[in-house]
Coordinates of C-alpha atoms in Angstrom, one line a residue:
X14 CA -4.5 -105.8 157.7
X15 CA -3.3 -109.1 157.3
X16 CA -5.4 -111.2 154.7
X17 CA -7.5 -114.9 155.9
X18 CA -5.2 -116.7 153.9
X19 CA -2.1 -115.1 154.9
X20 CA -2.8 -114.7 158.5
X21 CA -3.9 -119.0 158.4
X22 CA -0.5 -119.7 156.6
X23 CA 1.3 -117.4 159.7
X24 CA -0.8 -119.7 162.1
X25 CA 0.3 -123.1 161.1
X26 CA 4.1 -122.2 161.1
X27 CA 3.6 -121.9 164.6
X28 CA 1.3 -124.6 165.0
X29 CA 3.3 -128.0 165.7
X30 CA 1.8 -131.4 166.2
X31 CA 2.3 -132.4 169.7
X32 CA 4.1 -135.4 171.1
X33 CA 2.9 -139.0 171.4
X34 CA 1.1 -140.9 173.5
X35 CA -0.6 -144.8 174.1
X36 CA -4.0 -144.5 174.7
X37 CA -6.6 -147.4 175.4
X38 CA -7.8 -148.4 171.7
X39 CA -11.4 -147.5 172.6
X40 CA -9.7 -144.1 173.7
X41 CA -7.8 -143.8 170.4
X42 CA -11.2 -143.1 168.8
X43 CA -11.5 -139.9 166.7
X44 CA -7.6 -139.3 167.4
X45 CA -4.8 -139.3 164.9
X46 CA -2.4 -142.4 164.5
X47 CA 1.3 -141.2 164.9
X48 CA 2.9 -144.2 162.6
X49 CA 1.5 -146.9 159.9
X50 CA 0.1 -150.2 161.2
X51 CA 1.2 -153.6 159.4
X52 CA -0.4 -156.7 160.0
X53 CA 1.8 -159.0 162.0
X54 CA 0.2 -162.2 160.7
X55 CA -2.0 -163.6 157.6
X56 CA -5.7 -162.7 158.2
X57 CA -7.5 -165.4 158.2
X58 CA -4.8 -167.2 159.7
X59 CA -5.5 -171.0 158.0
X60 CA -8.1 -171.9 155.3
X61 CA -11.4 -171.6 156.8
X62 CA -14.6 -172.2 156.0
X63 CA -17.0 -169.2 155.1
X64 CA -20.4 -171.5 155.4
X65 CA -22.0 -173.8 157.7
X66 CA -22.0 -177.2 156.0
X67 CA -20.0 -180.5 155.0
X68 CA -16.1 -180.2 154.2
X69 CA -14.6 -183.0 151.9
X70 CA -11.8 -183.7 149.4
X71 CA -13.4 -182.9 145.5
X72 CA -11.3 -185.2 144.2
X73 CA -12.8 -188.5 146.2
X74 CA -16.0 -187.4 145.5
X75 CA -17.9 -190.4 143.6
X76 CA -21.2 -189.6 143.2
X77 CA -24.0 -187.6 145.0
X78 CA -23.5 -189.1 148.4
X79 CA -20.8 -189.0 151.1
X80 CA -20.3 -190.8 154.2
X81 CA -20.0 -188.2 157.6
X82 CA -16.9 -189.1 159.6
X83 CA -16.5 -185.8 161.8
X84 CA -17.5 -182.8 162.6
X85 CA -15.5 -179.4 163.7
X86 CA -16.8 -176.2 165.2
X87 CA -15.3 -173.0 165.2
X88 CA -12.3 -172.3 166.9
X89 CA -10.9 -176.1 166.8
X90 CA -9.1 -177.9 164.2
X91 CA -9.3 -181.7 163.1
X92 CA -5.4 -183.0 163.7
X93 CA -6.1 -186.2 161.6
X94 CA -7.3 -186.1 157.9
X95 CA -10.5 -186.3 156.5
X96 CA -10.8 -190.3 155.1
X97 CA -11.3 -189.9 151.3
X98 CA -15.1 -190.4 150.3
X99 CA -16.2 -188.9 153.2
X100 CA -17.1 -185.1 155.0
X101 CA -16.9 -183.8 157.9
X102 CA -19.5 -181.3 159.3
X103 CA -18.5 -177.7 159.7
X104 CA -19.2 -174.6 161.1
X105 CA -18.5 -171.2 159.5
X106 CA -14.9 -169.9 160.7
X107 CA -13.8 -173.1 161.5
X108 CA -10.9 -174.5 160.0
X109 CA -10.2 -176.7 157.1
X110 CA -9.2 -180.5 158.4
X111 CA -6.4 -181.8 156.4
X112 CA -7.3 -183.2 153.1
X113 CA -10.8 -181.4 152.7
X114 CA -11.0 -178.5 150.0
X115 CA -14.3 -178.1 149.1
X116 CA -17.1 -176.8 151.5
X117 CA -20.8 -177.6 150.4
X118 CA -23.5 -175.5 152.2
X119 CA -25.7 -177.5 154.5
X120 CA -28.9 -175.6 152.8
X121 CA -27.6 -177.8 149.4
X122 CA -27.4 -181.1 151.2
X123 CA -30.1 -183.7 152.2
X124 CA -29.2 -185.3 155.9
X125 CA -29.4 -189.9 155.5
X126 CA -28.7 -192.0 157.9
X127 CA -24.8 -191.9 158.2
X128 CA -24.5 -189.5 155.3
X129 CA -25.2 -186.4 153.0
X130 CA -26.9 -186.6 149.1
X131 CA -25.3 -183.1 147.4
X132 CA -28.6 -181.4 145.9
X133 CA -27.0 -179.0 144.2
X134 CA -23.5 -178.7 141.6
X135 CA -20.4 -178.6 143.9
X136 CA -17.7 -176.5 142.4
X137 CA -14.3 -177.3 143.7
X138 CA -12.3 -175.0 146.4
X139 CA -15.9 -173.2 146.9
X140 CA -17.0 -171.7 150.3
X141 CA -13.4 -171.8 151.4
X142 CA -11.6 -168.4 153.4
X143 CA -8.0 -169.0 152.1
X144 CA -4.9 -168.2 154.4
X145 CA -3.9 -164.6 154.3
X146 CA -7.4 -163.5 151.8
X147 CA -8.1 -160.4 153.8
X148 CA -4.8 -159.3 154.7
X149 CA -1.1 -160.9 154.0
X150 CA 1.3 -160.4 157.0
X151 CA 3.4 -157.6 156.7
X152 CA 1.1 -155.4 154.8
X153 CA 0.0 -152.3 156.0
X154 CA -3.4 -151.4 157.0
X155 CA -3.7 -148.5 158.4
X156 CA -1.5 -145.3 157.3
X157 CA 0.2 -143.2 160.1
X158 CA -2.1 -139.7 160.3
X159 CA -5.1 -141.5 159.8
X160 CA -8.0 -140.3 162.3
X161 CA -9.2 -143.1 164.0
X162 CA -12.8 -144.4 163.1
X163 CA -14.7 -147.3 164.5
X164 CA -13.9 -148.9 161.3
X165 CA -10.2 -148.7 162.3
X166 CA -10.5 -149.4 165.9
X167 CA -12.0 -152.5 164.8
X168 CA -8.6 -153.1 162.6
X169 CA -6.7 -152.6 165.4
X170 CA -9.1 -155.2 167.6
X171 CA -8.6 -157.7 165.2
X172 CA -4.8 -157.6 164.8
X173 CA -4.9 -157.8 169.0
X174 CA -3.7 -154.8 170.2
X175 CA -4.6 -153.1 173.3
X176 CA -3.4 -149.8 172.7
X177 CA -3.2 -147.2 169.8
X178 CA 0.2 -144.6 169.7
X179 CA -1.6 -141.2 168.8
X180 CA -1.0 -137.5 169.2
X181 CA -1.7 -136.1 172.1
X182 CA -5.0 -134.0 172.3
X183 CA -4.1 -129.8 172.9
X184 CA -5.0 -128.4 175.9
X185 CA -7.1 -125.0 175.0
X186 CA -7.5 -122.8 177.3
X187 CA -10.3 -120.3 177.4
X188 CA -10.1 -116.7 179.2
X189 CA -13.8 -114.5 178.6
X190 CA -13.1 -111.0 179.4
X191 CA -15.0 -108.0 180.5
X192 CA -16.9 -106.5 183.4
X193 CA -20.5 -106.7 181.9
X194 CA -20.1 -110.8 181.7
X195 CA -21.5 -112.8 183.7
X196 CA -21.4 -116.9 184.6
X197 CA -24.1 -119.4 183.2
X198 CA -27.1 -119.5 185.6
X199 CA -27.0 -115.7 186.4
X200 CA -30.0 -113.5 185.1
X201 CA -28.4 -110.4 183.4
X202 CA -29.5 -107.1 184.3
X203 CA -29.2 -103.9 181.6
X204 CA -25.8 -103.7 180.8
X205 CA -24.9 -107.4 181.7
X206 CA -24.3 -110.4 179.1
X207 CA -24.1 -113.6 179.5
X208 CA -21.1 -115.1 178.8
X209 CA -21.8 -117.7 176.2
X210 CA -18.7 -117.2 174.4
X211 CA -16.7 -119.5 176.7
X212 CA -19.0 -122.3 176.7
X213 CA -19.2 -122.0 172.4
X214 CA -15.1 -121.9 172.4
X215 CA -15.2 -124.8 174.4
X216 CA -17.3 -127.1 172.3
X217 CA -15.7 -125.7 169.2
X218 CA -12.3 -126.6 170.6
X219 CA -14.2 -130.2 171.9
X220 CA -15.4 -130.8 168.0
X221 CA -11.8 -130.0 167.0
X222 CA -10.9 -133.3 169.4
X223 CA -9.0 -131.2 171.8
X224 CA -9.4 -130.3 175.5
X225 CA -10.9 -127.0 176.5
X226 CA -9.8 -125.6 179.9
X227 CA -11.8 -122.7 180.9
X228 CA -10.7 -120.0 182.9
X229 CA -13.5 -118.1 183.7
X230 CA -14.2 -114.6 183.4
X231 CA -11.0 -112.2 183.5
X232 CA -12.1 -108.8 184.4
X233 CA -11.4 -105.6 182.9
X234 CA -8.3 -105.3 184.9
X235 CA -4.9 -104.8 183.3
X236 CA -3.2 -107.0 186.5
X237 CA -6.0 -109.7 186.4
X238 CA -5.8 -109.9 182.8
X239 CA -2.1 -110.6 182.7
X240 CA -2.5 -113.0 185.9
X241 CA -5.1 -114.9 184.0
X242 CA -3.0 -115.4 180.8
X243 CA 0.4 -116.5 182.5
X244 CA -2.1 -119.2 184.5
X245 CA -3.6 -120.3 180.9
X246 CA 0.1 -120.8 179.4
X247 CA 1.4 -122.8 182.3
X248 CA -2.0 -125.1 182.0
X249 CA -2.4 -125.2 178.3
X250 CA -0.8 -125.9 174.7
X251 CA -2.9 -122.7 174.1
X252 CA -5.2 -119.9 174.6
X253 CA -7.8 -118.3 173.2
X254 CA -9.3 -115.2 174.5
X255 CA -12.5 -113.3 173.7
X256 CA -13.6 -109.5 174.3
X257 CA -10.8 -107.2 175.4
X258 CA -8.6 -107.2 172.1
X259 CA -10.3 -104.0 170.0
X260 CA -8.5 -100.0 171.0
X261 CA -11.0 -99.4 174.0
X262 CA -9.7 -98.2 177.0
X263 CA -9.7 -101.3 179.0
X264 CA -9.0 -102.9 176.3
X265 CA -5.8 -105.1 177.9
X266 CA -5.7 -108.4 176.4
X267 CA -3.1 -107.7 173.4
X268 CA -0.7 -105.1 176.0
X269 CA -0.7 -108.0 178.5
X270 CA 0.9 -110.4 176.2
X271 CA 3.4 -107.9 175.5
X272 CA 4.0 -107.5 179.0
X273 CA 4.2 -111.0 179.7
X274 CA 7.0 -110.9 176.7
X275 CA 5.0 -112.3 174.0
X276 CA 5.0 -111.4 170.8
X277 CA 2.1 -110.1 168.5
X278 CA 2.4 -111.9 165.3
X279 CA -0.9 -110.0 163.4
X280 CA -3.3 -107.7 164.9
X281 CA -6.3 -106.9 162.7
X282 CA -7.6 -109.7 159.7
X283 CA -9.0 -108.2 156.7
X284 CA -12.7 -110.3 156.9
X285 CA -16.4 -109.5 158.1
X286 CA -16.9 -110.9 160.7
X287 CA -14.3 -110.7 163.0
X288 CA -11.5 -108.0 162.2
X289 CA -10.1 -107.4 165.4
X290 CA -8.1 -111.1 165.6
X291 CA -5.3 -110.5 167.3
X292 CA -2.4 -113.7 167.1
X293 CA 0.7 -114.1 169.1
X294 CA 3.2 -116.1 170.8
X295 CA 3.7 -116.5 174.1
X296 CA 6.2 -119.1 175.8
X297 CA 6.5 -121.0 172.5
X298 CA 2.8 -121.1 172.8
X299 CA 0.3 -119.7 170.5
X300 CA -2.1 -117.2 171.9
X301 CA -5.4 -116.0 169.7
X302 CA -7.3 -113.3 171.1
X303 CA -10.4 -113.2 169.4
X304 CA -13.4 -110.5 169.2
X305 CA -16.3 -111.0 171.9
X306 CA -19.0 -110.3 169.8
X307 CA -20.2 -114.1 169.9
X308 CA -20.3 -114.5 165.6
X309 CA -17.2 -113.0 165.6
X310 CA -15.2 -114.8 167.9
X311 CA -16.7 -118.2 166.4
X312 CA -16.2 -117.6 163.2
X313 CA -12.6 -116.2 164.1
X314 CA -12.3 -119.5 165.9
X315 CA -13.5 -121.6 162.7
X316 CA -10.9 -119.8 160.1
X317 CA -8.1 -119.7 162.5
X318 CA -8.2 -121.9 165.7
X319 CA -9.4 -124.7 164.6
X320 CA -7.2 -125.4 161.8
X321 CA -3.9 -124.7 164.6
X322 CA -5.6 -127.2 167.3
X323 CA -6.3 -130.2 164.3
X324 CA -2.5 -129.7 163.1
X325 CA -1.4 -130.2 166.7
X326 CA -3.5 -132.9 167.1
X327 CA -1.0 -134.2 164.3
X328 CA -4.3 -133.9 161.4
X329 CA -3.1 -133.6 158.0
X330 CA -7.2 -132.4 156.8
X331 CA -7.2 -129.7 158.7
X332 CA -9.7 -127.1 157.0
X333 CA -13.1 -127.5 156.0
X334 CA -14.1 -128.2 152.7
X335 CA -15.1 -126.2 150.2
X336 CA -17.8 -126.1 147.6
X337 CA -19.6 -124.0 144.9
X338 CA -22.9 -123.2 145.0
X339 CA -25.8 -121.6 143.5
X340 CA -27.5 -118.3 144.5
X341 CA -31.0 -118.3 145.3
X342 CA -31.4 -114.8 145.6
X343 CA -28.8 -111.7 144.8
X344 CA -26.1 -110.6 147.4
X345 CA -23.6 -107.3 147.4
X346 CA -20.7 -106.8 149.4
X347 CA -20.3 -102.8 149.2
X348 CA -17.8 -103.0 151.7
X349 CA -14.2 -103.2 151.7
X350 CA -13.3 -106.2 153.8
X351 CA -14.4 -109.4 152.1
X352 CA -17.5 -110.9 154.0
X353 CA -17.9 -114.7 155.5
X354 CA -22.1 -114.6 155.5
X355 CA -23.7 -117.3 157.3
X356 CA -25.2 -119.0 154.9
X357 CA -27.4 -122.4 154.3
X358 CA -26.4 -124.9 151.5
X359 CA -29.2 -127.2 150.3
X360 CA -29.8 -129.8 147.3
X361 CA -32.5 -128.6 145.2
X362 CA -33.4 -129.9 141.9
X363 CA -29.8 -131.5 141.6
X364 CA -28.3 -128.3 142.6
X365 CA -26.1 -127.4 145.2
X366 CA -28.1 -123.8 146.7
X367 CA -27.7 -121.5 149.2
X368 CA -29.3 -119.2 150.9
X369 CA -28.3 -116.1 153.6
X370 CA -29.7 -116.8 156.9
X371 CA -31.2 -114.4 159.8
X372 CA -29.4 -111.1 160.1
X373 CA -26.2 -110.9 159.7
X374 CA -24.9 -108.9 162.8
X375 CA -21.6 -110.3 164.5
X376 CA -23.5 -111.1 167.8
X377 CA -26.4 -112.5 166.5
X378 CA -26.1 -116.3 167.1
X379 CA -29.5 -116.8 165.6
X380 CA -27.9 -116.3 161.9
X381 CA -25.0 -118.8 162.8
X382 CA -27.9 -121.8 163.9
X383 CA -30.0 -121.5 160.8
X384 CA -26.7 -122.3 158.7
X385 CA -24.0 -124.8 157.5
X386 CA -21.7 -122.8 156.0
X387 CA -19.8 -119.9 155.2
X388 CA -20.5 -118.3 152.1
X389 CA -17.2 -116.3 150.9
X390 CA -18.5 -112.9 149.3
X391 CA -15.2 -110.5 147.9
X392 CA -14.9 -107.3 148.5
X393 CA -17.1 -104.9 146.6
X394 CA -18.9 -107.5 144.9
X395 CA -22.6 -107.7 143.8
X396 CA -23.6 -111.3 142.8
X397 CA -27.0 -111.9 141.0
X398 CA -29.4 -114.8 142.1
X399 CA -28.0 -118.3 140.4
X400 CA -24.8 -116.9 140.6
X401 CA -22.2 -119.1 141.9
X402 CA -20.8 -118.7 145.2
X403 CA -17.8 -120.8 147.3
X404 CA -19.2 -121.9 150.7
X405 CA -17.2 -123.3 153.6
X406 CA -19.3 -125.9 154.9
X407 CA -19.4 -126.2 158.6
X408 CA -20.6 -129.5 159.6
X409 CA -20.4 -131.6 157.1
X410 CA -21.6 -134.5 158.8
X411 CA -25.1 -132.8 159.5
X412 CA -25.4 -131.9 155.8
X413 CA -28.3 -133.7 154.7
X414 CA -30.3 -133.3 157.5
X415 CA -29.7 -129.2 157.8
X416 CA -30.6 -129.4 154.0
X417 CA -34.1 -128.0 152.7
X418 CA -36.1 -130.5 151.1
X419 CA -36.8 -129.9 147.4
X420 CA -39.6 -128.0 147.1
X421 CA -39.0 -125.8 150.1
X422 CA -37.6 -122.5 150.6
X423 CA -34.8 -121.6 153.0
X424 CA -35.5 -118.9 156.3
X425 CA -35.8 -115.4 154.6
X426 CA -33.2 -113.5 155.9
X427 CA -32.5 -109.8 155.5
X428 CA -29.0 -109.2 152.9
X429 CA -25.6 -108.6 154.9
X430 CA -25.0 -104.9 155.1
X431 CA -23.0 -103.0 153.3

């Protein structure tokens, strides 16, 4: 058996990001850039001024009082100069008439007849956005590999382009297999599942910004199997298959890829959940057949799949991060495959803890809802409570709201067995 880390290095060699396309900006969102992105002109573009007020020469200034000659709103520009001793009125944004450099906020004024009294110190160049402040032309603001955020969308906005060159999203197809599956909306009879493993691929392959296809349910047919595969391949940058990859007899999926002249690249990944990972190659394209236990195929999907689609997708960040965490309560592994227990990470007391959730059975979706993370338990290991432990944490971006509250105590949930 091929280790995790050995079987996700195998993966990425095979995993290349896919070409580029121009997408709508608004599109471009959550996708990677394919090159840098340098400012073509000075932002701002002239001195303008960053308050509502008056805009006058320091220099003239003589006294507390100054005549009002003018006033400019944003988006114009005054072609003739300000006469000294006097101000113009100005809006924020606008830009700086010729001969003013000092701005004095309207709040600091007192309106007379004709003119402003200055209520306030006036410190020269103040309240003024110089030329080229936020961003000099030619500098670049945006790296190439970046994934797109509103943050950088609004970059792009502001530098007036329409359209962002990104990677193209993968195509994923899905294929379910077996005879006891059945479609979402059917009520299962004894011996019948419902097939939820194609519809948790597909928003797993969704959350890793690429396109799930779904083929359906292939079944346990060595003809239809193959059929289904060489129709995944022509529609997708690649599949992913549950059930049918273990040594039962109708056990197709991995023979049919050799038919079809693929290549198996691994069969069998020494982890808990999820062993019988099958990876291969099939017209260039890589092909993952994954448990159907639904734990197992998800968290086959997470250590394997995901990382492939996100490097296509041209990502650089392509696992999920990693931390160390505290124990709340003792946890062996007499196994001999290391275990990836479902696990919930919380802050307590300053302390990053975590706790096993539910049971731990690989079709137990339950255990994989009441979690965040991944805790990464060796072979034959027996940790004591407040010992610490590496987690993979799932969705980061949920953290602090999947955390327990100090004070509170996680699910209790039954120790992974042996």
């Amino acid at each position: 058996m091929v280790s995790i880390e050995d079987a996700q290095g195998i993966i990425l060699q095979y995993a290349a990001p896919l070409p580029v396309e121009e997408v709508p900006l608004l599109q471009g969102l959550a996708r990677v850039l394919a090159s840098d992105i340098h400012s073509p002109f000075d932002i701002p573009l002239t001195d303008n001024s960053a308050m509502d007020g008056y805009a006058f020469s320091f220099g003239s200034l003589r006294g507390d009082r100054l005549a009002v000659s003018g006033f400019v709103a944003a988006g114009h520009a005054m072609r003739d100069p300000v006469p000294p001793g006097t101000a113009v009125k100005i809006m924020t944004g606008a830009c700086m008439p010729p001969g003013c450099d000092t701005v004095v906020p309207v709040e600091e004024t007192k309106p007379l007849p004709g003119e402003i009294r200055l209520t306030a110190p006036v410190r020269q160049g103040s309240h003024i956005r110089r030329r080229g402040e936020d961003v000099k032309a030619g500098t670049r603001v945006i790296a190439g590999g970046s994934v797109i955020r509103p943050q950088e969308t609004a970059m792009m906005a502001s530098l007036g382009m329409s359209k962002a060159a990104v990677f193209r999203k993968p195509m994923a197809a899905i294929l379910a297999t077996g005879d006891e599956l059945l479609p979402l909306g059917e009520a299962p009879v004894p011996g019948q599942i419902v097939n939820s493993n194609s519809i948790a691929i597909a928003a797993q392959i969704t959350e890793a910004r690429a396109k799930p296809v779904d083929l359906g349910i292939a079944p346990d047919d060595f003809e239809a199997t193959k059929n289904r595969i060489r129709q995944a391949l022509s529609e997708a940058d690649l599949l992913v298959t549950t059930g049918g990859v273990s040594v039962g007899d109708k056990d197709y999926v991995k023979v049919a890829i050799e038919e079809l002249g693929g290549r198996i690249i691994f069969w069998k990944v020494n982890m808990k959940p999820g062993k019988p990972v099958a990876f291969a190659v099939l017209d260039g394209k890589p092909v993952f057949a994954l448990p159907g236990n639904p734990v197992a195929a998800m968290v086959g999907f997470e250590m394997f799949v995901r990382p492939a689609l996100l490097k296509m997708a041209g990502g650089s960040r392509i696992m999920r991060p990693v931390i160390s965490a505290c124990l709340k309560s003792p946890l062996a592994n007499k196994g001999e495959r290391p275990q990836l227990v479902r696990a919930l990470v919380a802050l307590e007391d300053g302390k990053q803890r975590v706790a096993v959730t539910a049971n731990q059975g690989s079709a137990n979706i339950l255990s994989l809802v009441q979690s965040n993370g991944l805790l990464k338990l060796p072979a034959a290991t027996a940790l004591a409570a407040g010992d610490a432990a590496e987690v993979i944490l799932l969705d980061r971006e949920y953290f602090d709201e999947r955390c327990i509250s100090p004070g509170k105590t996680a699910p209790s949930s039954p120790q992974p067995s042996p």
